[in-house]
PDB file of C-alpha atoms in Angstrom:
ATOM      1  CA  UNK A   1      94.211 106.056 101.041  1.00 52.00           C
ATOM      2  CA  UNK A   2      91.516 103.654 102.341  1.00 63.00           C
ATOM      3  CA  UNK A   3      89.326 105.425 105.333  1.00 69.00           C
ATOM      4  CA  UNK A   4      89.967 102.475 107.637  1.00 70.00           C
ATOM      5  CA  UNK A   5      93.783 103.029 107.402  1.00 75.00           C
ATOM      6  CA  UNK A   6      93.562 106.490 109.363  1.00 76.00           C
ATOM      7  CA  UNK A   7      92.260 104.395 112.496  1.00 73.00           C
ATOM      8  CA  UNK A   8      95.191 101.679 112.422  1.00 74.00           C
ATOM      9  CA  UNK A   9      97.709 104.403 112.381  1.00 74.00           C
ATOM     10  CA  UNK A  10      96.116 105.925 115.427  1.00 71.00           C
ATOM     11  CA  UNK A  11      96.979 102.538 117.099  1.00 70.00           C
ATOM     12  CA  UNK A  12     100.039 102.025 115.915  1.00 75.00           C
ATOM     13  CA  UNK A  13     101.222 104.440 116.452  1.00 70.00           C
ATOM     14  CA  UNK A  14     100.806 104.196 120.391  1.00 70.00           C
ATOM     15  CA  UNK A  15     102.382 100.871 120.120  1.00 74.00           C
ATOM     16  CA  UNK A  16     105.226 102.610 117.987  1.00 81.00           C
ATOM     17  CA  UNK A  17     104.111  99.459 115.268  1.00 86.00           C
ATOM     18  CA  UNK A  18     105.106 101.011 111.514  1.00 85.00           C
ATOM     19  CA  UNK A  19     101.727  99.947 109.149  1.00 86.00           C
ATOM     20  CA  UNK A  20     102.774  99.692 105.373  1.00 88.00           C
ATOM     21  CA  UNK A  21     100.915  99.435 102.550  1.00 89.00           C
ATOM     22  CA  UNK A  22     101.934  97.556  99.466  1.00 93.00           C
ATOM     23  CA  UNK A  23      99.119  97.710  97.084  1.00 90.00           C
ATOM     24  CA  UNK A  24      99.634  95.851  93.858  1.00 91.00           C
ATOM     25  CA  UNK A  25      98.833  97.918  89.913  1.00 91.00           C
ATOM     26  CA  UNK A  26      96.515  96.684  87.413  1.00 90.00           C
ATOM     27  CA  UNK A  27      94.516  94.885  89.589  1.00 91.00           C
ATOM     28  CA  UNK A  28      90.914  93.523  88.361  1.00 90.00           C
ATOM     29  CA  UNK A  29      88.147  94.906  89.500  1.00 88.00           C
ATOM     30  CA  UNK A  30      86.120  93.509  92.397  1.00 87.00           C
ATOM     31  CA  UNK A  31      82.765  93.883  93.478  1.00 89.00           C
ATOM     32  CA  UNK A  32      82.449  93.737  97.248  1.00 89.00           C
ATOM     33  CA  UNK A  33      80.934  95.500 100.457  1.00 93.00           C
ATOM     34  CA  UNK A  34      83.695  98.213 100.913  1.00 87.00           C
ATOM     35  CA  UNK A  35      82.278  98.746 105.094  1.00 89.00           C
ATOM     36  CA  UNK A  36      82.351  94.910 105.168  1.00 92.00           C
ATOM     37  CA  UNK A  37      85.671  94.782 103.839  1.00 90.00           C
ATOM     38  CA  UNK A  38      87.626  97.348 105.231  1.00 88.00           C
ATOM     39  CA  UNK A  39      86.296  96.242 109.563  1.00 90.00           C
ATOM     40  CA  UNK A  40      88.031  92.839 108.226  1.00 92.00           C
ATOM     41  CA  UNK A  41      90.847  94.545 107.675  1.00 90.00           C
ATOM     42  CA  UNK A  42      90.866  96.764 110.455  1.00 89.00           C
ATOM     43  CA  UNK A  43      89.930  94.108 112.963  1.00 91.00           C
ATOM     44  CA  UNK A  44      93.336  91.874 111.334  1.00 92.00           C
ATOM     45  CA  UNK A  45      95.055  94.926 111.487  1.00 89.00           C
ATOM     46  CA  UNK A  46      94.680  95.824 114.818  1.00 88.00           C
ATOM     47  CA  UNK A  47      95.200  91.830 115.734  1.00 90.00           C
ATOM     48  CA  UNK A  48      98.470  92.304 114.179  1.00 89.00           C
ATOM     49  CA  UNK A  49      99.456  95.433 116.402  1.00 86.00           C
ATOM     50  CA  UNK A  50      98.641  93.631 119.583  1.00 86.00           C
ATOM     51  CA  UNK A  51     100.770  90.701 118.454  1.00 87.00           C
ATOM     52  CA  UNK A  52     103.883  92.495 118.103  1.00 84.00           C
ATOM     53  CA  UNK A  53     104.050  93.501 121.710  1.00 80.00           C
ATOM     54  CA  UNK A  54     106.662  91.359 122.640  1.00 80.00           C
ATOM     55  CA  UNK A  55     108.564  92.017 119.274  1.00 84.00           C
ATOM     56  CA  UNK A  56     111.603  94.402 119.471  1.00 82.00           C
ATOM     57  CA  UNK A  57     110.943  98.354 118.455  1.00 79.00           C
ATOM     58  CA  UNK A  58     112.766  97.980 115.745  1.00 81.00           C
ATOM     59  CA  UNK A  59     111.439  95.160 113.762  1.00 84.00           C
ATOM     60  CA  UNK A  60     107.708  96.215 114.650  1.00 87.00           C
ATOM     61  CA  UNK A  61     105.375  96.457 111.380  1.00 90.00           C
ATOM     62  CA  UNK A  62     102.314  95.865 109.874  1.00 89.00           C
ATOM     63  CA  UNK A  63     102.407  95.216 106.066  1.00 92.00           C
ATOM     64  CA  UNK A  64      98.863  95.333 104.241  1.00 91.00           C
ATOM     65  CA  UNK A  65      99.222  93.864 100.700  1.00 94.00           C
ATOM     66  CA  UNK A  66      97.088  93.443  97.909  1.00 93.00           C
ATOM     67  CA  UNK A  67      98.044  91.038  94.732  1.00 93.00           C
ATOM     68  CA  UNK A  68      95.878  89.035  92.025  1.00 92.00           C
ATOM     69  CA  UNK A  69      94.577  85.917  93.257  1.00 86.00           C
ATOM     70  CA  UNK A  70      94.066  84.211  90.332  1.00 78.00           C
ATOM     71  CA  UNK A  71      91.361  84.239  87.638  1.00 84.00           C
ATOM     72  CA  UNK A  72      90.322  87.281  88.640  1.00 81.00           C
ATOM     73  CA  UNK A  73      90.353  87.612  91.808  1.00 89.00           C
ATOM     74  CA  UNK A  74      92.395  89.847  94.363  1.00 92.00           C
ATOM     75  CA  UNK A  75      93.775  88.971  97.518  1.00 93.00           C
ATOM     76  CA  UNK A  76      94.746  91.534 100.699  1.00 93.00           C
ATOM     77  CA  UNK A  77      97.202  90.154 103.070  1.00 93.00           C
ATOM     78  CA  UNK A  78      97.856  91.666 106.529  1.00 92.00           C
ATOM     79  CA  UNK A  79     101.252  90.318 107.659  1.00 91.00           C
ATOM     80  CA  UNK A  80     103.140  91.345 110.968  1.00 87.00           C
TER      81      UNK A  80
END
Protein backbone atom coordinates (compact mmCIF):
# COMPACT_ATOMS: atom_id res chain seq x y z
CA UNK A 1 0.00 0.00 0.00
CA UNK A 2 1.51 3.33 -1.17
CA UNK A 3 2.90 5.49 2.03
CA UNK A 4 0.90 8.52 0.93
CA UNK A 5 -2.40 6.53 1.19
CA UNK A 6 -2.10 6.24 5.15
CA UNK A 7 -2.41 10.21 5.26
CA UNK A 8 -5.67 10.43 2.95
CA UNK A 9 -7.37 7.94 5.12
CA UNK A 10 -6.60 10.04 8.14
CA UNK A 11 -8.69 12.75 6.31
CA UNK A 12 -11.21 10.92 5.17
CA UNK A 13 -11.94 9.56 7.43
CA UNK A 14 -12.94 12.80 9.50
CA UNK A 15 -15.01 13.73 6.60
CA UNK A 16 -16.53 10.08 6.76
CA UNK A 17 -15.28 10.17 2.63
CA UNK A 18 -14.60 6.15 1.73
CA UNK A 19 -10.94 6.30 -0.45
CA UNK A 20 -10.69 3.20 -2.85
CA UNK A 21 -8.09 1.97 -4.65
CA UNK A 22 -8.41 0.26 -7.98
CA UNK A 23 -4.99 -0.47 -9.18
CA UNK A 24 -4.79 -2.09 -12.56
CA UNK A 25 -2.28 -5.82 -13.13
CA UNK A 26 0.41 -6.10 -15.54
CA UNK A 27 1.12 -2.72 -15.73
CA UNK A 28 4.54 -1.47 -17.49
CA UNK A 29 6.99 -0.25 -15.66
CA UNK A 30 7.58 3.46 -15.11
CA UNK A 31 10.37 5.41 -14.13
CA UNK A 32 9.36 8.43 -12.07
CA UNK A 33 10.06 10.49 -8.76
CA UNK A 34 7.97 8.28 -6.32
CA UNK A 35 7.98 11.68 -3.46
CA UNK A 36 7.06 13.75 -6.56
CA UNK A 37 4.43 11.50 -7.48
CA UNK A 38 2.73 10.39 -4.61
CA UNK A 39 2.26 14.75 -3.00
CA UNK A 40 0.37 14.87 -6.58
CA UNK A 41 -1.65 12.42 -5.55
CA UNK A 42 -2.12 13.31 -2.13
CA UNK A 43 -2.68 16.97 -2.85
CA UNK A 44 -5.74 15.58 -5.67
CA UNK A 45 -6.70 13.38 -3.11
CA UNK A 46 -7.28 15.54 -0.45
CA UNK A 47 -8.93 18.14 -3.20
CA UNK A 48 -11.31 15.42 -3.76
CA UNK A 49 -12.27 15.02 0.06
CA UNK A 50 -12.98 18.68 0.43
CA UNK A 51 -15.20 18.55 -2.65
CA UNK A 52 -17.54 16.09 -1.43
CA UNK A 53 -18.68 18.18 1.46
CA UNK A 54 -21.86 18.97 0.21
CA UNK A 55 -22.33 15.35 -1.22
CA UNK A 56 -24.66 13.01 0.80
CA UNK A 57 -22.85 10.41 3.46
CA UNK A 58 -23.70 7.86 1.56
CA UNK A 59 -22.43 8.41 -1.86
CA UNK A 60 -19.08 10.00 -0.43
CA UNK A 61 -15.79 8.37 -2.08
CA UNK A 62 -12.61 8.78 -3.38
CA UNK A 63 -11.56 6.25 -6.10
CA UNK A 64 -7.68 6.24 -7.00
CA UNK A 65 -7.14 4.23 -10.25
CA UNK A 66 -4.34 3.23 -12.16
CA UNK A 67 -4.68 1.75 -15.97
CA UNK A 68 -2.22 1.67 -19.13
CA UNK A 69 -2.12 4.77 -20.95
CA UNK A 70 -1.04 3.69 -24.02
CA UNK A 71 2.34 2.75 -25.51
CA UNK A 72 3.62 2.29 -22.43
CA UNK A 73 2.61 4.47 -20.34
CA UNK A 74 0.37 4.37 -17.07
CA UNK A 75 -2.15 6.64 -15.99
CA UNK A 76 -3.54 7.26 -12.08
CA UNK A 77 -6.89 8.78 -11.89
CA UNK A 78 -8.32 10.30 -8.67
CA UNK A 79 -12.11 10.50 -9.18
CA UNK A 80 -14.72 11.67 -6.46
Amino acid sequence: MPDFLDFAKAKSEDREVAVRLDLGEGLPEVFVNAIQIEQVILNLVRNAIEASKGTHKDRREVVIQSRTGGTGTVEIVVTD
